XYZ file of C-alpha atoms in Angstrom:
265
model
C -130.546 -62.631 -66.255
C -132.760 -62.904 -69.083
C -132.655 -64.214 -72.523
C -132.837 -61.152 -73.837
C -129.596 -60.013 -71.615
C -128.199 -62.871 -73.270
C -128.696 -61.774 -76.809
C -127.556 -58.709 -76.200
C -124.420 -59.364 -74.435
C -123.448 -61.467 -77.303
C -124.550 -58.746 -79.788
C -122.211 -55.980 -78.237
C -119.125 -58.583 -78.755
C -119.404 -58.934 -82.300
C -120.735 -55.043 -82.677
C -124.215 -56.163 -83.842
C -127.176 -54.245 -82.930
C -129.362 -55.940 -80.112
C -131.366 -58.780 -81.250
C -135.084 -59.000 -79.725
C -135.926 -61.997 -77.951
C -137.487 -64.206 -80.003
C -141.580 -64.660 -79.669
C -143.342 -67.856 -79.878
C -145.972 -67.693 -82.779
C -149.803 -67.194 -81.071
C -151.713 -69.363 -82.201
C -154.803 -68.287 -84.704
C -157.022 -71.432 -84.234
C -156.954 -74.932 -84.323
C -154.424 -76.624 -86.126
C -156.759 -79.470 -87.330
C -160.236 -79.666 -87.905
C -161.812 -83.669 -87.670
C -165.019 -83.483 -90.102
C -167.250 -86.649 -91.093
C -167.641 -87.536 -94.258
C -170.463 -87.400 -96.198
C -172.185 -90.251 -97.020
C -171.649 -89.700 -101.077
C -168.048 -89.028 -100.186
C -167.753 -92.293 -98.501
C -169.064 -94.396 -100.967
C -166.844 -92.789 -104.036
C -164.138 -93.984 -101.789
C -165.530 -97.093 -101.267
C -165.527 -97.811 -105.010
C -162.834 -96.126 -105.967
C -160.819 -98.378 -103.578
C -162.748 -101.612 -104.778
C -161.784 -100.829 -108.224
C -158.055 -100.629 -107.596
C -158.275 -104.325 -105.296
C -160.149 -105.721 -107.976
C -159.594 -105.042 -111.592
C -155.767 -105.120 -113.496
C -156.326 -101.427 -113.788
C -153.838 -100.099 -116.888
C -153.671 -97.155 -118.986
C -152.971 -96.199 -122.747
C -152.602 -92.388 -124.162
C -153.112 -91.030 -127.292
C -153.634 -87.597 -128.636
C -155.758 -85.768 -130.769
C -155.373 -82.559 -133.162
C -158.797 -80.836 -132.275
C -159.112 -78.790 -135.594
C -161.373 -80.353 -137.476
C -163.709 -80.724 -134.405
C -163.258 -77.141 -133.417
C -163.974 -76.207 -137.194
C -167.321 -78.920 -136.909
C -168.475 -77.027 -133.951
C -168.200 -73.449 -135.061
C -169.324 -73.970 -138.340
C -172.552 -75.794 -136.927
C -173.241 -74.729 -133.463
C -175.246 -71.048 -135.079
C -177.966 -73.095 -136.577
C -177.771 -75.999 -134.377
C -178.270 -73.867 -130.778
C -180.850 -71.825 -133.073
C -182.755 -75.047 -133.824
C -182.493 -77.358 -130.539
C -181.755 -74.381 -127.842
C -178.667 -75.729 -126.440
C -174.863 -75.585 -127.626
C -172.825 -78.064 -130.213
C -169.889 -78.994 -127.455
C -167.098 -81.493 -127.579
C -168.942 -83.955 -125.474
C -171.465 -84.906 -127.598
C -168.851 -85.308 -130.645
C -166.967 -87.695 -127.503
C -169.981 -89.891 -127.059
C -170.628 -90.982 -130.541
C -167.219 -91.626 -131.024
C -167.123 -93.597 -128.153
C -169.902 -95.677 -128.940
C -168.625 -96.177 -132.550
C -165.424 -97.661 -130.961
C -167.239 -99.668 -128.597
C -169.397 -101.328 -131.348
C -166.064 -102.459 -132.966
C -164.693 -103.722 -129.958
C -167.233 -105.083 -127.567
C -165.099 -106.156 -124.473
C -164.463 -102.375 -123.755
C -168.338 -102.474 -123.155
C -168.534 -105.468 -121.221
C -167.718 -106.597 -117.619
C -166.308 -109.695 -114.867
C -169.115 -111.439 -113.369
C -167.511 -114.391 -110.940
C -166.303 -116.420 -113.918
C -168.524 -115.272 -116.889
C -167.703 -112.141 -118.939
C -170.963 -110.430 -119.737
C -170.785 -108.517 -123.335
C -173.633 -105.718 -123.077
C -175.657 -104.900 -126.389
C -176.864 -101.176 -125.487
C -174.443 -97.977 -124.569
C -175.682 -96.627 -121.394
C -172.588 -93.940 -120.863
C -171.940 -92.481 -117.888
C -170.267 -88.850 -118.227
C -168.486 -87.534 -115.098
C -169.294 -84.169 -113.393
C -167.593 -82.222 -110.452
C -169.921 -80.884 -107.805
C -169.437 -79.379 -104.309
C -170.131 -82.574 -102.393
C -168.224 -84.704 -105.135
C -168.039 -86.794 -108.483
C -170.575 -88.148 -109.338
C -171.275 -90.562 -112.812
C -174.744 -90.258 -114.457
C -175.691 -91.995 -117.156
C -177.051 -91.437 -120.499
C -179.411 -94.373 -120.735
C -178.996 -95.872 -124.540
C -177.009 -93.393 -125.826
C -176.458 -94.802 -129.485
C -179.836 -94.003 -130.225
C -179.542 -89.977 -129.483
C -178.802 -87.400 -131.530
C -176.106 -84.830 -130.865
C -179.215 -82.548 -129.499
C -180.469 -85.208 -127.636
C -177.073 -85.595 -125.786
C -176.079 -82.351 -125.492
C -179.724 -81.230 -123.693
C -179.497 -84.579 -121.441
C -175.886 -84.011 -120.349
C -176.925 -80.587 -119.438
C -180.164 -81.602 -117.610
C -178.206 -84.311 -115.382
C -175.441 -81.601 -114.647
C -177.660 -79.519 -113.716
C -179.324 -81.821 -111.666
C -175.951 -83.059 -109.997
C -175.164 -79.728 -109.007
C -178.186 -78.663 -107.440
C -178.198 -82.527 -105.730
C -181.006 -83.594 -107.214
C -180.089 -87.094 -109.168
C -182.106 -89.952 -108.140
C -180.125 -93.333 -107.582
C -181.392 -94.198 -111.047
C -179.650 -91.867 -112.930
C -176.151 -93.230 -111.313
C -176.609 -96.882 -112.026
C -175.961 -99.402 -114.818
C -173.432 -97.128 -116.787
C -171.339 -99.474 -119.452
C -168.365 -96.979 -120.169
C -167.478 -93.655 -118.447
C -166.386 -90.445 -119.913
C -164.539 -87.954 -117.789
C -163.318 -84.570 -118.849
C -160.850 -83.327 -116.157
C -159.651 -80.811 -119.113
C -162.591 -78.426 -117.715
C -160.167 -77.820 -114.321
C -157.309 -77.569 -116.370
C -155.946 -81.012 -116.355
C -153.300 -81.515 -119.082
C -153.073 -85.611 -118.074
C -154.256 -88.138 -115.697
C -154.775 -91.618 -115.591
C -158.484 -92.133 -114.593
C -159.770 -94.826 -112.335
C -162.624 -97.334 -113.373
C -165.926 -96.883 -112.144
C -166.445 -100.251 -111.408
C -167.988 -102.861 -112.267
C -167.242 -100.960 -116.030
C -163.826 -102.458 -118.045
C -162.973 -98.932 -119.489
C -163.172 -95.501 -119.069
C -162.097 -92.353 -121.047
C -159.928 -89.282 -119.788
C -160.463 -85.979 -122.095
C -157.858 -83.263 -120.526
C -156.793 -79.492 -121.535
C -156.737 -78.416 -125.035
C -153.383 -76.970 -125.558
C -151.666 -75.571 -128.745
C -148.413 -77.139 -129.763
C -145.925 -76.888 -132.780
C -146.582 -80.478 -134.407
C -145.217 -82.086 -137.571
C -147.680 -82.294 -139.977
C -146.932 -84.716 -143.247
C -149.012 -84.950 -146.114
C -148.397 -85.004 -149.987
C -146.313 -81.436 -149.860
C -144.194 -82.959 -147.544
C -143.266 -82.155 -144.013
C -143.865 -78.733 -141.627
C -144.346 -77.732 -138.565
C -147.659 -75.910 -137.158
C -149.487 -74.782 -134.476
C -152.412 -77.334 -133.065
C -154.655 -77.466 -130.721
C -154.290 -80.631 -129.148
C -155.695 -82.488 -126.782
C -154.040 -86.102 -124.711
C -156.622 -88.843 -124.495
C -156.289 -91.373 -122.004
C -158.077 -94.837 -121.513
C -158.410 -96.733 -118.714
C -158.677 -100.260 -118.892
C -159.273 -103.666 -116.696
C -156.552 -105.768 -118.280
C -158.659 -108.975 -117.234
C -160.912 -108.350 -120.126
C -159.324 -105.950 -122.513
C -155.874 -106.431 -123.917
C -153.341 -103.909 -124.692
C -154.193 -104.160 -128.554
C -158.268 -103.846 -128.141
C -157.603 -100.470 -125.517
C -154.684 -98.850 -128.456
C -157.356 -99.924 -131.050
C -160.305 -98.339 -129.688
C -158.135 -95.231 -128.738
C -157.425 -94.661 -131.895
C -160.535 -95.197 -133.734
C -162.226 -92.686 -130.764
C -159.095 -90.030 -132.297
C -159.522 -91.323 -136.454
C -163.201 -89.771 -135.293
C -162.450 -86.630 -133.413
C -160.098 -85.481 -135.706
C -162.730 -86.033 -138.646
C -165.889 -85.822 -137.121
C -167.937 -85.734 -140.224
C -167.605 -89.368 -140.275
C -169.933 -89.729 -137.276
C -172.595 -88.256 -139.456
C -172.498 -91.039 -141.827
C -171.517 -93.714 -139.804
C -167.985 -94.721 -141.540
């Protein structure tokens, strides 16, 4: 007697059709597959790991109505990719205000050595970018003293360069504050993780239009934004909460009127 005898005898009691014996799935290939990692792949883990066993790792959010910098960029970015050959974008607009807020509050800028907090005088910032084998951090070495050209062409040339695995050991060392956007894949929040031995690092995400109360001298209403959540990252060893929510919101005070960059107020 078979299962399938079985079924069917069963079947004809209750005055169900036959049932087919059941198959067992064939298997298409291997179920896992063991690959090595690669040697970049190791070391991001590596750090990413020492940063969560070593620093007080927190985060702060903030947001940020992207108007006026959308308005900035499209009013500008004609004449400005006619003159210098490359695009106005948000990141540029990102990096000075970053370095604005760091130059008002230093120990964003600064890191743990042993027992000594070293304060660092120049803005080398690193600005993440995704490639194929990984993330990888390279830096824009004294940043404060480029122009928006002069950051937009670099951060091209180094992404470039990522992607095509071409950045020398140089270009990923000695960073003083990070800047990742993981609003290019879509990312509406996250809580990004220090890229040690660095006390802070910024998280741009998604631009997204919501209804938001807007108040001014007419009173209150309600319209349409496009805005974007900020996070920061912070090692809570050197940074308190009210130095990470300050510089937060100077870096939005900025993006939301980025004209101010221009004149340095």
């Amino acid at each position: 007697v078979t299962k399938g005898d079985v079924l069917d005898a069963l079947a004809s009691k209750v005055g169900a059709a036959p049932v087919a014996a059941a198959s067992a799935p064939v298997a298409s290939g291997p179920r896992d597959e063991r690959v090595r990692m690669t040697r970049l792949r190791k070391r991001i883990a590596e750090r990413l790991k020492q940063a969560q066993n070593t620093a007080a790792i927190l985060t702060t959010f903030n947001e940020v109505d992207m108007s006026a910098a959308m308005a900035f960029r499209t009013q500008y970015n004609d004449a400005f990719e006619k003159k210098h050959g490359v695009k106005l974008g948000f990141m540029s607009i990102f990096v000075k205000a970053c370095i604005a807020a760091l130059k008002e509050l230093p120990a964003v800028n600064g890191e743990i050595d042993g027992d000594d907090i070293i304060y660092k005088n120049y803005y080398d910032i690193g600005v993440a970018v995704g490639t194929e084998q990984g993330l990888v951090v390279p830096v824009l070495r004294d940043a404060d003293a480029l122009g928006f050209a002069d950051i937009e062409k670099k951060i091209a040339e180094l992404g470039k360069r990522a992607r095509d695995g071409k950045l020398a050991l140089e270009d990923l060392q000695g960073g003083t504050f990070t800047i990742s956007n993981g609003g290019v894949y879509g990312s509406l929040l996250s809580t990004p993780i220090l890229n040690t031995p660095q006390s802070g690092i910024l998280g741009m995400h998604k631009i997204q239009k919501r209804p938001m109360v807007i108040s001014d001298k007419a009173g209150d209403r309600i319209e349409i934004r496009p805005m974007m959540y900020l996070a920061l990252s912070y090692d809570h060893r050197i940074i308190d909460g009210r130095e990470a929510v300050t510089f937060l919101v100077k870096v939005k005070d900025l993006i939301e009127d980025p004209r101010r960059l221009l004149f340095d107020i």
